[in-house]
Amino acid sequence: VRYLGRRIGTRLTVIDADGRVLADSEEDPSVMENHSGREEIREARSTGLGRAGRRSATLGLEMEYLALPVERDGRVVGFVRTALSLDEVEAHLRSVRRIILLGALTMGFLTLVLGLYLVQEATRPFSLRTHVAETEAAEDRRRLALILASMTEGVVAVDEEQRIVHLNAAAGAIFHVEPGRAEGVPAWKLLRQPAVLEILDRAVRERRRGEAEVELPDEPRRLVEVRAAPLRDPEGEPGGAVLVVHDVTRLRHLSNGCARTSWPMSPTS
């Protein structure tokens, strides 16, 4: 379980029918309390699929849990549970917001400095200095683009009119869009997923965060976790929103595969 958890970057827990933890990819099962009363376990027992979000008492992190029952001869003999850290997702979102706001502040500062400098040096040739300032600004934009391009999550930033300001390579792969041709295009023309556009619209118009899981009509179909948050410009005025998209297809397939697999449940699992 520890090896599998490290390979997929997800916490895995194996629980018997009475709620006793048999194996966990991150903690010693002997010190973990009985899980029969956990919301996701109760829901999985009654409906076949359990989901819950709360702060983990073991890890001290905000987690989202998904639990599936394991059956043998028509009887539930245990459960397999996966967990994702919401703190990690939120940290990515905060990082993206800081990067975008830092870029806006940097551009504003460079523009102000350049204007004052040109006024003071109006009697001197300034073509070379202008070229240097433009090169520095272009370098700042390039660094920001490299940071966003290196992220494995899809990132889409839009302005207050919901026109795309930036779309990184990961988002381009998810929505089948060429990043270089996305700037300035209305989001609805490229993203084309009603659930995704609804979350983005709420973040821009109502200044509210939003999140959802959305199934994309690809072949094979993919499941993505979408989070949106409003942005503000350097003056504190509403300045559009950022959308972070994470492909959770493999995690869900793993969970479904575990649910269909039967194996003897024992403390040495």
CSV table of C-alpha atoms in Angstrom, one decimal:
chain,number,residue,atom,x,y,z
A,1,VAL,CA,0.0,0.0,0.0
A,2,ARG,CA,2.9,2.4,0.8
A,3,TYR,CA,4.5,1.7,-2.5
A,4,LEU,CA,1.3,2.2,-4.5
A,5,GLY,CA,0.5,5.4,-2.6
A,6,ARG,CA,3.9,6.8,-3.4
A,7,ARG,CA,3.6,5.9,-7.0
A,8,ILE,CA,0.3,7.7,-7.6
A,9,GLY,CA,0.9,10.5,-5.1
A,10,THR,CA,-2.3,9.7,-3.2
A,11,ARG,CA,-2.9,8.5,0.4
A,12,LEU,CA,-4.5,4.9,0.4
A,13,THR,CA,-6.2,3.2,3.4
A,14,VAL,CA,-7.5,-0.3,3.6
A,15,ILE,CA,-10.2,-0.8,6.2
A,16,ASP,CA,-12.1,-4.0,7.3
A,17,ALA,CA,-15.8,-4.3,7.6
A,18,ASP,CA,-15.8,-3.3,11.3
A,19,GLY,CA,-13.9,-0.1,10.6
A,20,ARG,CA,-10.4,-1.3,11.7
A,21,VAL,CA,-7.5,0.1,9.7
A,22,LEU,CA,-5.5,-2.7,8.2
A,23,ALA,CA,-3.1,-0.8,6.0
A,24,ASP,CA,-2.3,2.9,5.3
A,25,SER,CA,0.2,4.4,2.8
A,26,GLU,CA,1.3,7.1,5.2
A,27,GLU,CA,0.6,6.1,8.8
A,28,ASP,CA,1.0,3.1,11.1
A,29,PRO,CA,-2.4,1.3,11.2
A,30,SER,CA,-1.9,0.3,14.8
A,31,VAL,CA,-2.1,3.9,16.1
A,32,MET,CA,-5.1,4.8,13.9
A,33,GLU,CA,-8.6,4.9,15.4
A,34,ASN,CA,-11.5,2.9,14.2
A,35,HIS,CA,-13.0,4.4,11.0
A,36,SER,CA,-16.5,2.8,11.1
A,37,GLY,CA,-18.0,6.2,12.0
A,38,ARG,CA,-16.3,8.2,9.3
A,39,GLU,CA,-18.7,9.9,6.9
A,40,GLU,CA,-17.3,8.4,3.7
A,41,ILE,CA,-17.3,4.9,5.2
A,42,ARG,CA,-20.9,5.1,6.3
A,43,GLU,CA,-21.9,6.5,2.9
A,44,ALA,CA,-19.9,3.8,1.1
A,45,ARG,CA,-21.6,1.1,3.1
A,46,SER,CA,-25.1,2.3,2.4
A,47,THR,CA,-24.8,3.6,-1.2
A,48,GLY,CA,-21.7,2.0,-2.7
A,49,LEU,CA,-19.7,5.2,-2.9
A,50,GLY,CA,-18.7,7.6,-0.1
A,51,ARG,CA,-17.2,11.1,-0.3
A,52,ALA,CA,-16.3,13.5,2.5
A,53,GLY,CA,-14.1,16.6,3.1
A,54,ARG,CA,-12.6,17.4,6.5
A,55,ARG,CA,-9.4,18.0,8.3
A,56,SER,CA,-7.4,14.8,8.9
A,57,ALA,CA,-6.7,14.1,12.6
A,58,THR,CA,-3.7,12.1,11.6
A,59,LEU,CA,-2.0,14.4,9.1
A,60,GLY,CA,-3.4,17.8,10.2
A,61,LEU,CA,-4.4,18.6,6.6
A,62,GLU,CA,-7.6,19.5,4.9
A,63,MET,CA,-8.4,16.3,2.9
A,64,GLU,CA,-11.1,15.1,0.4
A,65,TYR,CA,-11.9,11.4,0.9
A,66,LEU,CA,-13.3,8.8,-1.5
A,67,ALA,CA,-14.3,5.4,-0.2
A,68,LEU,CA,-15.5,2.3,-2.0
A,69,PRO,CA,-16.7,-1.0,-0.5
A,70,VAL,CA,-15.0,-4.3,-1.2
A,71,GLU,CA,-17.4,-7.2,-1.6
A,72,ARG,CA,-17.0,-11.0,-1.5
A,73,ASP,CA,-19.9,-13.4,-2.1
A,74,GLY,CA,-22.3,-10.5,-2.0
A,75,ARG,CA,-21.1,-9.3,1.4
A,76,VAL,CA,-19.1,-6.2,2.3
A,77,VAL,CA,-15.7,-7.4,3.7
A,78,GLY,CA,-14.0,-4.0,3.8
A,79,PHE,CA,-13.3,-0.7,2.2
A,80,VAL,CA,-10.6,1.0,0.2
A,81,ARG,CA,-10.2,4.8,0.7
A,82,THR,CA,-8.2,7.4,-1.1
A,83,ALA,CA,-7.4,10.9,0.1
A,84,LEU,CA,-6.3,14.1,-1.6
A,85,SER,CA,-4.9,17.1,0.2
A,86,LEU,CA,-7.1,20.2,-0.4
A,87,ASP,CA,-4.3,22.3,1.2
A,88,GLU,CA,-2.0,21.3,-1.7
A,89,VAL,CA,-4.6,22.3,-4.3
A,90,GLU,CA,-5.3,25.6,-2.5
A,91,ALA,CA,-1.5,26.2,-2.3
A,92,HIS,CA,-1.3,25.8,-6.1
A,93,LEU,CA,-4.2,28.2,-6.5
A,94,ARG,CA,-2.6,30.8,-4.2
A,95,SER,CA,0.7,30.4,-6.0
A,96,VAL,CA,-0.9,31.1,-9.4
A,97,ARG,CA,-2.7,34.2,-8.0
A,98,ARG,CA,0.6,35.5,-6.6
A,99,ILE,CA,2.4,34.9,-9.9
A,100,ILE,CA,-0.3,36.7,-11.9
A,101,LEU,CA,-0.6,39.6,-9.5
A,102,LEU,CA,3.2,39.9,-9.3
A,103,GLY,CA,3.4,40.1,-13.1
A,104,ALA,CA,0.8,42.9,-13.1
A,105,LEU,CA,2.6,44.8,-10.4
A,106,THR,CA,5.9,44.4,-12.1
A,107,MET,CA,4.6,45.7,-15.4
A,108,GLY,CA,2.9,48.6,-13.7
A,109,PHE,CA,6.1,49.6,-11.8
A,110,LEU,CA,8.2,49.3,-14.9
A,111,THR,CA,5.8,51.5,-16.9
A,112,LEU,CA,5.8,54.2,-14.2
A,113,VAL,CA,9.6,54.2,-13.9
A,114,LEU,CA,10.0,54.4,-17.7
A,115,GLY,CA,7.6,57.3,-18.0
A,116,LEU,CA,9.3,59.4,-15.3
A,117,TYR,CA,12.7,58.6,-16.8
A,118,LEU,CA,11.6,59.7,-20.3
A,119,VAL,CA,10.2,63.0,-19.0
A,120,GLN,CA,13.5,63.8,-17.2
A,121,GLU,CA,15.6,62.8,-20.2
A,122,ALA,CA,13.3,64.4,-22.9
A,123,THR,CA,16.2,66.5,-24.3
A,124,ARG,CA,18.4,63.4,-24.8
A,125,PRO,CA,18.2,60.6,-27.3
A,126,PHE,CA,16.2,57.9,-25.6
A,127,SER,CA,15.6,55.2,-28.3
A,128,LEU,CA,18.2,52.9,-26.8
A,129,ARG,CA,16.8,53.3,-23.3
A,130,THR,CA,13.3,52.5,-24.5
A,131,HIS,CA,14.6,49.4,-26.2
A,132,VAL,CA,16.3,48.2,-22.9
A,133,ALA,CA,13.1,48.8,-20.9
A,134,GLU,CA,11.0,46.9,-23.4
A,135,THR,CA,13.5,44.0,-23.3
A,136,GLU,CA,13.3,43.9,-19.5
A,137,ALA,CA,9.5,43.9,-19.6
A,138,ALA,CA,9.5,41.1,-22.2
A,139,GLU,CA,11.9,39.1,-20.0
A,140,ASP,CA,9.5,39.5,-17.0
A,141,ARG,CA,6.6,38.2,-19.2
A,142,ARG,CA,8.8,35.3,-20.4
A,143,ARG,CA,9.7,34.2,-16.9
A,144,LEU,CA,6.0,34.3,-15.8
A,145,ALA,CA,5.1,32.2,-18.9
A,146,LEU,CA,7.8,29.7,-18.1
A,147,ILE,CA,6.5,29.2,-14.5
A,148,LEU,CA,3.0,28.7,-15.7
A,149,ALA,CA,4.0,26.4,-18.5
A,150,SER,CA,5.9,24.1,-16.1
A,151,MET,CA,2.9,23.4,-14.0
A,152,THR,CA,1.2,20.0,-14.4
A,153,GLU,CA,-2.2,21.5,-13.6
A,154,GLY,CA,-4.0,23.4,-16.3
A,155,VAL,CA,-4.2,27.2,-15.7
A,156,VAL,CA,-6.5,29.6,-17.5
A,157,ALA,CA,-6.6,33.3,-16.6
A,158,VAL,CA,-9.3,35.6,-17.9
A,159,ASP,CA,-10.0,39.3,-17.7
A,160,GLU,CA,-13.2,41.0,-16.4
A,161,GLU,CA,-14.8,40.4,-19.9
A,162,GLN,CA,-13.9,36.7,-19.6
A,163,ARG,CA,-11.4,37.0,-22.5
A,164,ILE,CA,-8.4,34.6,-22.1
A,165,VAL,CA,-5.3,36.4,-20.8
A,166,HIS,CA,-3.2,33.2,-20.4
A,167,LEU,CA,-3.7,29.5,-21.0
A,168,ASN,CA,-0.8,27.2,-20.2
A,169,ALA,CA,0.2,24.0,-22.1
A,170,ALA,CA,-1.5,21.7,-19.6
A,171,ALA,CA,-4.8,23.5,-20.0
A,172,GLY,CA,-4.3,23.4,-23.8
A,173,ALA,CA,-3.9,19.6,-23.6
A,174,ILE,CA,-7.0,19.2,-21.5
A,175,PHE,CA,-9.3,21.5,-23.6
A,176,HIS,CA,-7.6,20.7,-26.9
A,177,VAL,CA,-6.7,24.3,-27.5
A,178,GLU,CA,-3.4,25.7,-28.9
A,179,PRO,CA,-2.1,28.1,-26.1
A,180,GLY,CA,-0.5,30.5,-28.6
A,181,ARG,CA,-3.8,31.3,-30.2
A,182,ALA,CA,-5.9,31.6,-27.1
A,183,GLU,CA,-5.0,35.1,-25.9
A,184,GLY,CA,-7.9,37.6,-26.3
A,185,VAL,CA,-10.4,34.9,-27.3
A,186,PRO,CA,-13.7,34.7,-25.2
A,187,ALA,CA,-13.4,31.7,-22.8
A,188,TRP,CA,-16.7,30.2,-24.0
A,189,LYS,CA,-15.4,29.8,-27.5
A,190,LEU,CA,-12.5,27.6,-26.4
A,191,LEU,CA,-13.4,25.9,-23.1
A,192,ARG,CA,-16.9,24.8,-24.4
A,193,GLN,CA,-17.8,22.9,-21.2
A,194,PRO,CA,-21.0,24.4,-19.5
A,195,ALA,CA,-20.0,23.3,-16.0
A,196,VAL,CA,-16.5,24.8,-16.3
A,197,LEU,CA,-17.9,28.1,-17.8
A,198,GLU,CA,-20.4,28.3,-15.0
A,199,ILE,CA,-17.8,28.2,-12.3
A,200,LEU,CA,-15.6,30.7,-14.2
A,201,ASP,CA,-18.5,33.1,-14.7
A,202,ARG,CA,-19.4,32.9,-11.0
A,203,ALA,CA,-15.8,33.8,-10.1
A,204,VAL,CA,-15.8,36.8,-12.4
A,205,ARG,CA,-19.3,38.2,-11.9
A,206,GLU,CA,-20.0,37.3,-8.3
A,207,ARG,CA,-16.4,37.3,-7.0
A,208,ARG,CA,-16.9,33.8,-5.6
A,209,ARG,CA,-14.7,30.8,-5.5
A,210,GLY,CA,-16.0,27.6,-7.0
A,211,GLU,CA,-15.1,24.0,-7.6
A,212,ALA,CA,-16.5,20.9,-9.3
A,213,GLU,CA,-15.7,17.6,-10.9
A,214,VAL,CA,-16.5,17.7,-14.6
A,215,GLU,CA,-16.5,14.7,-17.1
A,216,LEU,CA,-15.0,15.8,-20.4
A,217,PRO,CA,-16.5,14.1,-23.5
A,218,ASP,CA,-13.1,12.8,-24.7
A,219,GLU,CA,-12.4,9.3,-25.9
A,220,PRO,CA,-11.7,7.7,-23.5
A,221,ARG,CA,-13.6,10.0,-21.2
A,222,ARG,CA,-11.7,12.1,-18.7
A,223,LEU,CA,-12.7,13.4,-15.3
A,224,VAL,CA,-11.2,16.8,-14.2
A,225,GLU,CA,-11.3,18.7,-10.9
A,226,VAL,CA,-11.9,22.4,-11.6
A,227,ARG,CA,-11.3,25.3,-9.2
A,228,ALA,CA,-11.9,29.0,-9.9
A,229,ALA,CA,-11.0,32.1,-7.9
A,230,PRO,CA,-11.5,35.8,-8.6
A,231,LEU,CA,-8.5,38.1,-9.2
A,232,ARG,CA,-7.8,41.8,-8.5
A,233,ASP,CA,-5.6,44.2,-10.3
A,234,PRO,CA,-2.8,46.2,-8.5
A,235,GLU,CA,-5.3,48.9,-7.5
A,236,GLY,CA,-7.5,46.3,-5.8
A,237,GLU,CA,-10.3,46.4,-8.4
A,238,PRO,CA,-11.9,43.3,-9.8
A,239,GLY,CA,-9.6,41.9,-12.5
A,240,GLY,CA,-11.0,38.7,-13.9
A,241,ALA,CA,-10.4,35.2,-12.5
A,242,VAL,CA,-8.1,32.2,-12.7
A,243,LEU,CA,-9.1,28.6,-13.3
A,244,VAL,CA,-7.0,25.6,-12.2
A,245,VAL,CA,-7.8,22.2,-13.7
A,246,HIS,CA,-6.5,18.9,-12.4
A,247,ASP,CA,-7.0,15.6,-14.3
A,248,VAL,CA,-8.2,13.0,-11.7
A,249,THR,CA,-9.1,10.3,-14.2
A,250,ARG,CA,-6.4,8.0,-13.1
A,251,LEU,CA,-7.3,8.4,-9.4
A,252,ARG,CA,-10.9,7.6,-10.1
A,253,HIS,CA,-10.0,4.6,-12.3
A,254,LEU,CA,-7.7,3.3,-9.5
A,255,SER,CA,-10.5,3.7,-7.0
A,256,ASN,CA,-13.0,1.8,-9.3
A,257,GLY,CA,-10.4,-0.9,-9.9
A,258,CYS,CA,-9.9,-1.4,-6.2
A,259,ALA,CA,-13.6,-1.7,-5.7
A,260,ARG,CA,-13.9,-4.5,-8.3
A,261,THR,CA,-10.9,-6.4,-6.8
A,262,SER,CA,-11.4,-9.0,-4.1
A,263,TRP,CA,-8.6,-10.0,-1.8
A,264,PRO,CA,-8.4,-11.6,1.7
A,265,MET,CA,-8.5,-8.9,4.4
A,266,SER,CA,-5.9,-9.3,7.1
A,267,PRO,CA,-3.8,-7.1,9.4
A,268,THR,CA,-0.7,-7.9,7.3
A,269,SER,CA,-2.3,-6.5,4.1
